[in-house]
PDB file of C-alpha atoms in Angstrom:
ATOM      1  CA  MET A   5       0.000   0.000   0.000  1.00 58.00           C
ATOM      2  CA  ALA A   6       1.445   3.334  -1.061  1.00 67.00           C
ATOM      3  CA  GLY A   7       1.695   6.225   1.388  1.00 71.00           C
ATOM      4  CA  PRO A   8      -0.035   9.579   0.955  1.00 80.00           C
ATOM      5  CA  LEU A   9       1.093  11.698  -1.972  1.00 81.00           C
ATOM      6  CA  SER A  10       3.207  14.748  -1.293  1.00 84.00           C
ATOM      7  CA  LEU A  11       2.156  18.102  -2.747  1.00 82.00           C
ATOM      8  CA  ASN A  12       5.576  18.192  -4.418  1.00 85.00           C
ATOM      9  CA  GLU A  13       4.338  15.436  -6.741  1.00 85.00           C
ATOM     10  CA  PHE A  14       1.829  17.794  -8.393  1.00 87.00           C
ATOM     11  CA  ALA A  15       2.542  20.433 -11.025  1.00 88.00           C
ATOM     12  CA  ARG A  16       1.876  24.002  -9.921  1.00 89.00           C
ATOM     13  CA  PRO A  17       0.686  26.869 -12.073  1.00 94.00           C
ATOM     14  CA  SER A  18       1.629  30.457 -11.482  1.00 95.00           C
ATOM     15  CA  VAL A  19      -1.264  32.419  -9.997  1.00 97.00           C
ATOM     16  CA  ALA A  20      -2.032  35.970 -11.067  1.00 97.00           C
ATOM     17  CA  VAL A  21      -4.712  38.524 -10.289  1.00 98.00           C
ATOM     18  CA  ASP A  22      -6.179  41.007 -12.769  1.00 98.00           C
ATOM     19  CA  VAL A  23      -8.650  43.768 -11.916  1.00 98.00           C
ATOM     20  CA  ALA A  24     -11.224  45.333 -14.241  1.00 98.00           C
ATOM     21  CA  VAL A  25     -12.019  48.758 -12.773  1.00 98.00           C
ATOM     22  CA  LEU A  26     -15.064  50.240 -14.496  1.00 98.00           C
ATOM     23  CA  THR A  27     -16.129  53.878 -14.443  1.00 98.00           C
ATOM     24  CA  ILE A  28     -18.226  56.398 -16.374  1.00 97.00           C
ATOM     25  CA  ARG A  29     -16.524  59.283 -18.192  1.00 95.00           C
ATOM     26  CA  SER A  30     -18.231  61.495 -20.766  1.00 93.00           C
ATOM     27  CA  ASP A  31     -21.405  59.413 -20.350  1.00 94.00           C
ATOM     28  CA  ARG A  32     -19.575  56.254 -21.486  1.00 96.00           C
ATOM     29  CA  LEU A  33     -18.647  53.146 -19.583  1.00 97.00           C
ATOM     30  CA  GLN A  34     -14.858  52.761 -19.528  1.00 98.00           C
ATOM     31  CA  VAL A  35     -12.245  50.460 -18.008  1.00 98.00           C
ATOM     32  CA  VAL A  36      -8.890  51.320 -16.430  1.00 98.00           C
ATOM     33  CA  VAL A  37      -5.926  49.985 -18.405  1.00 98.00           C
ATOM     34  CA  VAL A  38      -2.173  50.176 -17.965  1.00 98.00           C
ATOM     35  CA  GLU A  39       0.797  49.695 -20.247  1.00 96.00           C
ATOM     36  CA  HIS A  40       2.083  46.150 -19.704  1.00 95.00           C
ATOM     37  CA  ALA A  41       5.845  45.623 -19.339  1.00 90.00           C
ATOM     38  CA  ARG A  42       5.746  43.504 -22.511  1.00 91.00           C
ATOM     39  CA  GLY A  43       4.090  46.314 -24.483  1.00 93.00           C
ATOM     40  CA  GLY A  44       0.351  46.653 -24.953  1.00 95.00           C
ATOM     41  CA  ALA A  45      -2.713  47.589 -22.951  1.00 97.00           C
ATOM     42  CA  ALA A  46      -3.692  45.352 -20.049  1.00 98.00           C
ATOM     43  CA  LEU A  47      -5.727  45.393 -16.887  1.00 98.00           C
ATOM     44  CA  PRO A  48      -3.797  46.157 -13.711  1.00 98.00           C
ATOM     45  CA  GLY A  49      -2.519  42.781 -12.575  1.00 98.00           C
ATOM     46  CA  THR A  50       0.320  40.949 -10.911  1.00 98.00           C
ATOM     47  CA  PHE A  51       1.496  37.550  -9.777  1.00 97.00           C
ATOM     48  CA  LEU A  52       0.667  36.280  -6.320  1.00 97.00           C
ATOM     49  CA  HIS A  53       3.671  36.399  -3.970  1.00 97.00           C
ATOM     50  CA  ARG A  54       4.523  33.626  -1.520  1.00 95.00           C
ATOM     51  CA  GLY A  55       2.513  34.120   1.692  1.00 96.00           C
ATOM     52  CA  GLU A  56       0.150  36.650   0.074  1.00 97.00           C
ATOM     53  CA  VAL A  57      -3.621  36.355  -0.227  1.00 98.00           C
ATOM     54  CA  LEU A  58      -5.432  37.190  -3.462  1.00 98.00           C
ATOM     55  CA  ALA A  59      -7.055  40.376  -2.145  1.00 98.00           C
ATOM     56  CA  ASP A  60      -3.672  41.771  -1.089  1.00 98.00           C
ATOM     57  CA  ALA A  61      -2.191  40.972  -4.510  1.00 98.00           C
ATOM     58  CA  ALA A  62      -5.119  42.685  -6.260  1.00 98.00           C
ATOM     59  CA  ALA A  63      -4.783  45.782  -4.055  1.00 98.00           C
ATOM     60  CA  ARG A  64      -1.020  45.808  -4.728  1.00 98.00           C
ATOM     61  CA  ALA A  65      -1.607  45.566  -8.496  1.00 98.00           C
ATOM     62  CA  LEU A  66      -4.019  48.501  -8.418  1.00 98.00           C
ATOM     63  CA  ALA A  67      -1.642  50.639  -6.344  1.00 97.00           C
ATOM     64  CA  ASP A  68       1.593  49.745  -8.138  1.00 97.00           C
ATOM     65  CA  LYS A  69       0.320  49.582 -11.709  1.00 96.00           C
ATOM     66  CA  ALA A  70      -2.504  52.146 -11.805  1.00 97.00           C
ATOM     67  CA  GLY A  71      -1.947  54.369  -8.761  1.00 96.00           C
ATOM     68  CA  LEU A  72      -5.315  53.342  -7.302  1.00 97.00           C
ATOM     69  CA  ARG A  73      -5.818  52.876  -3.580  1.00 95.00           C
ATOM     70  CA  ARG A  74      -8.816  51.833  -1.497  1.00 94.00           C
ATOM     71  CA  VAL A  75     -10.771  50.520  -4.487  1.00 96.00           C
ATOM     72  CA  PRO A  76     -13.590  48.199  -3.368  1.00 96.00           C
ATOM     73  CA  PHE A  77     -13.248  45.154  -5.645  1.00 97.00           C
ATOM     74  CA  THR A  78     -14.666  41.652  -5.600  1.00 97.00           C
ATOM     75  CA  GLN A  79     -13.582  38.335  -7.059  1.00 98.00           C
ATOM     76  CA  LEU A  80     -15.119  37.724 -10.432  1.00 98.00           C
ATOM     77  CA  HIS A  81     -13.950  34.414 -11.918  1.00 98.00           C
ATOM     78  CA  VAL A  82     -10.929  32.144 -12.265  1.00 98.00           C
ATOM     79  CA  PHE A  83      -9.483  32.225 -15.773  1.00 97.00           C
ATOM     80  CA  ASP A  84      -7.614  29.013 -16.491  1.00 96.00           C
ATOM     81  CA  ARG A  85      -7.419  28.554 -20.248  1.00 95.00           C
ATOM     82  CA  LEU A  86      -4.140  26.741 -20.879  1.00 93.00           C
ATOM     83  CA  ASP A  87      -3.020  29.180 -23.590  1.00 93.00           C
ATOM     84  CA  ARG A  88      -4.022  32.384 -21.767  1.00 93.00           C
ATOM     85  CA  ASP A  89      -0.376  33.415 -21.204  1.00 92.00           C
ATOM     86  CA  ASP A  90       2.475  32.472 -23.530  1.00 91.00           C
ATOM     87  CA  ARG A  91       4.956  32.623 -20.636  1.00 93.00           C
ATOM     88  CA  GLY A  92       3.606  29.411 -19.134  1.00 93.00           C
ATOM     89  CA  TRP A  93       0.777  27.863 -17.117  1.00 95.00           C
ATOM     90  CA  VAL A  94      -0.875  30.845 -15.444  1.00 96.00           C
ATOM     91  CA  LEU A  95      -4.212  30.940 -13.672  1.00 96.00           C
ATOM     92  CA  SER A  96      -5.686  34.394 -13.132  1.00 97.00           C
ATOM     93  CA  VAL A  97      -8.245  35.250 -10.501  1.00 98.00           C
ATOM     94  CA  GLY A  98     -10.124  38.096 -12.114  1.00 98.00           C
ATOM     95  CA  HIS A  99     -11.603  40.828  -9.950  1.00 98.00           C
ATOM     96  CA  SER A 100     -13.960  43.678 -10.764  1.00 98.00           C
ATOM     97  CA  ALA A 101     -14.769  47.083  -9.350  1.00 98.00           C
ATOM     98  CA  ALA A 102     -16.935  50.049 -10.273  1.00 98.00           C
ATOM     99  CA  VAL A 103     -15.680  53.462  -9.174  1.00 97.00           C
ATOM    100  CA  PRO A 104     -16.976  56.993  -9.806  1.00 97.00           C
ATOM    101  CA  ILE A 105     -14.643  58.923 -12.118  1.00 97.00           C
ATOM    102  CA  ASP A 106     -14.035  61.551  -9.425  1.00 96.00           C
ATOM    103  CA  ASP A 107     -12.452  58.846  -7.243  1.00 95.00           C
ATOM    104  CA  LEU A 108      -9.812  58.091  -9.901  1.00 96.00           C
ATOM    105  CA  PRO A 109      -6.621  60.086 -10.457  1.00 95.00           C
ATOM    106  CA  PRO A 110      -6.816  62.373 -13.509  1.00 93.00           C
ATOM    107  CA  THR A 111      -3.833  60.584 -15.073  1.00 93.00           C
ATOM    108  CA  VAL A 112      -5.540  57.169 -15.155  1.00 96.00           C
ATOM    109  CA  ARG A 113      -5.732  55.639 -18.637  1.00 97.00           C
ATOM    110  CA  LEU A 114      -9.219  54.566 -19.716  1.00 98.00           C
ATOM    111  CA  LEU A 115     -10.469  52.440 -22.582  1.00 98.00           C
ATOM    112  CA  PRO A 116     -14.108  52.806 -23.685  1.00 98.00           C
ATOM    113  CA  ILE A 117     -16.557  49.913 -23.454  1.00 98.00           C
ATOM    114  CA  VAL A 118     -18.741  49.491 -26.548  1.00 96.00           C
ATOM    115  CA  GLY A 119     -21.475  46.890 -26.692  1.00 95.00           C
ATOM    116  CA  GLY A 120     -20.287  45.391 -23.397  1.00 94.00           C
ATOM    117  CA  ARG A 121     -16.734  44.867 -24.673  1.00 95.00           C
ATOM    118  CA  ALA A 122     -13.470  46.801 -24.477  1.00 95.00           C
ATOM    119  CA  ALA A 123     -13.118  49.005 -27.577  1.00 95.00           C
ATOM    120  CA  GLY A 124      -9.486  48.163 -28.148  1.00 92.00           C
ATOM    121  CA  ARG A 125      -7.009  45.322 -27.986  1.00 95.00           C
ATOM    122  CA  LEU A 126      -6.102  43.995 -24.544  1.00 97.00           C
ATOM    123  CA  MET A 127      -3.372  41.494 -23.743  1.00 96.00           C
ATOM    124  CA  PHE A 128      -3.929  37.918 -22.580  1.00 96.00           C
ATOM    125  CA  ASP A 129      -7.625  37.201 -21.947  1.00 96.00           C
ATOM    126  CA  HIS A 130      -8.265  40.589 -20.353  1.00 98.00           C
ATOM    127  CA  ALA A 131     -11.058  41.363 -22.843  1.00 97.00           C
ATOM    128  CA  GLU A 132     -12.955  38.375 -21.406  1.00 97.00           C
ATOM    129  CA  ILE A 133     -12.379  39.656 -17.856  1.00 98.00           C
ATOM    130  CA  VAL A 134     -13.792  43.040 -18.905  1.00 98.00           C
ATOM    131  CA  ARG A 135     -16.811  41.379 -20.541  1.00 98.00           C
ATOM    132  CA  LEU A 136     -17.624  39.458 -17.355  1.00 98.00           C
ATOM    133  CA  ALA A 137     -17.087  42.573 -15.210  1.00 98.00           C
ATOM    134  CA  VAL A 138     -19.541  44.513 -17.413  1.00 98.00           C
ATOM    135  CA  ASP A 139     -22.061  41.659 -17.150  1.00 97.00           C
ATOM    136  CA  ARG A 140     -21.759  41.724 -13.349  1.00 97.00           C
ATOM    137  CA  LEU A 141     -22.168  45.514 -13.272  1.00 97.00           C
ATOM    138  CA  ARG A 142     -25.309  45.228 -15.409  1.00 96.00           C
ATOM    139  CA  ARG A 143     -26.756  42.600 -13.044  1.00 96.00           C
ATOM    140  CA  ASP A 144     -25.968  44.800 -10.035  1.00 96.00           C
ATOM    141  CA  TYR A 145     -27.646  47.823 -11.624  1.00 95.00           C
ATOM    142  CA  ALA A 146     -30.677  45.725 -12.633  1.00 96.00           C
ATOM    143  CA  THR A 147     -31.441  44.952  -8.988  1.00 95.00           C
ATOM    144  CA  GLU A 148     -30.241  48.033  -7.116  1.00 94.00           C
ATOM    145  CA  LEU A 149     -30.370  51.802  -7.611  1.00 94.00           C
ATOM    146  CA  ASP A 150     -26.839  53.026  -8.471  1.00 94.00           C
ATOM    147  CA  PRO A 151     -24.943  50.522  -6.266  1.00 94.00           C
ATOM    148  CA  ALA A 152     -21.525  51.844  -7.319  1.00 95.00           C
ATOM    149  CA  GLY A 153     -22.370  55.556  -7.303  1.00 93.00           C
ATOM    150  CA  LEU A 154     -21.639  55.888 -11.018  1.00 92.00           C
ATOM    151  CA  LEU A 155     -24.720  57.975 -11.761  1.00 87.00           C
TER     152      LEU A 155
END
């Protein structure tokens, strides 16, 4: 009879967090984007550090990448498509937030949302994260009067 398996016997993916921060500017829904180190627009995101919880990594990504602090975000979905990142096996825990434009720094870069989708190319599967964040925002606004204070 074999003994219990060790966790070292299992492959481990890298774990990332990405945050879709939605806002309204000029009467249009928009999403915060940053310039990724590899070149191209992306959601603020980062890899999970050893001993760090997902919420802390998401807050760190918003602060370090987009200059955003104290943004109330929630977990959205785990994105695990095997080809989502050409650097290797990377799972991303997507998060979403909706923030009034006045709560964002004036230098924040925004990408319009058209038809529920980002109106521009985003790296990785970030367009899918934005789509799900918009769907969640629509559901929230269908059941509550201005839950994020966007109006």
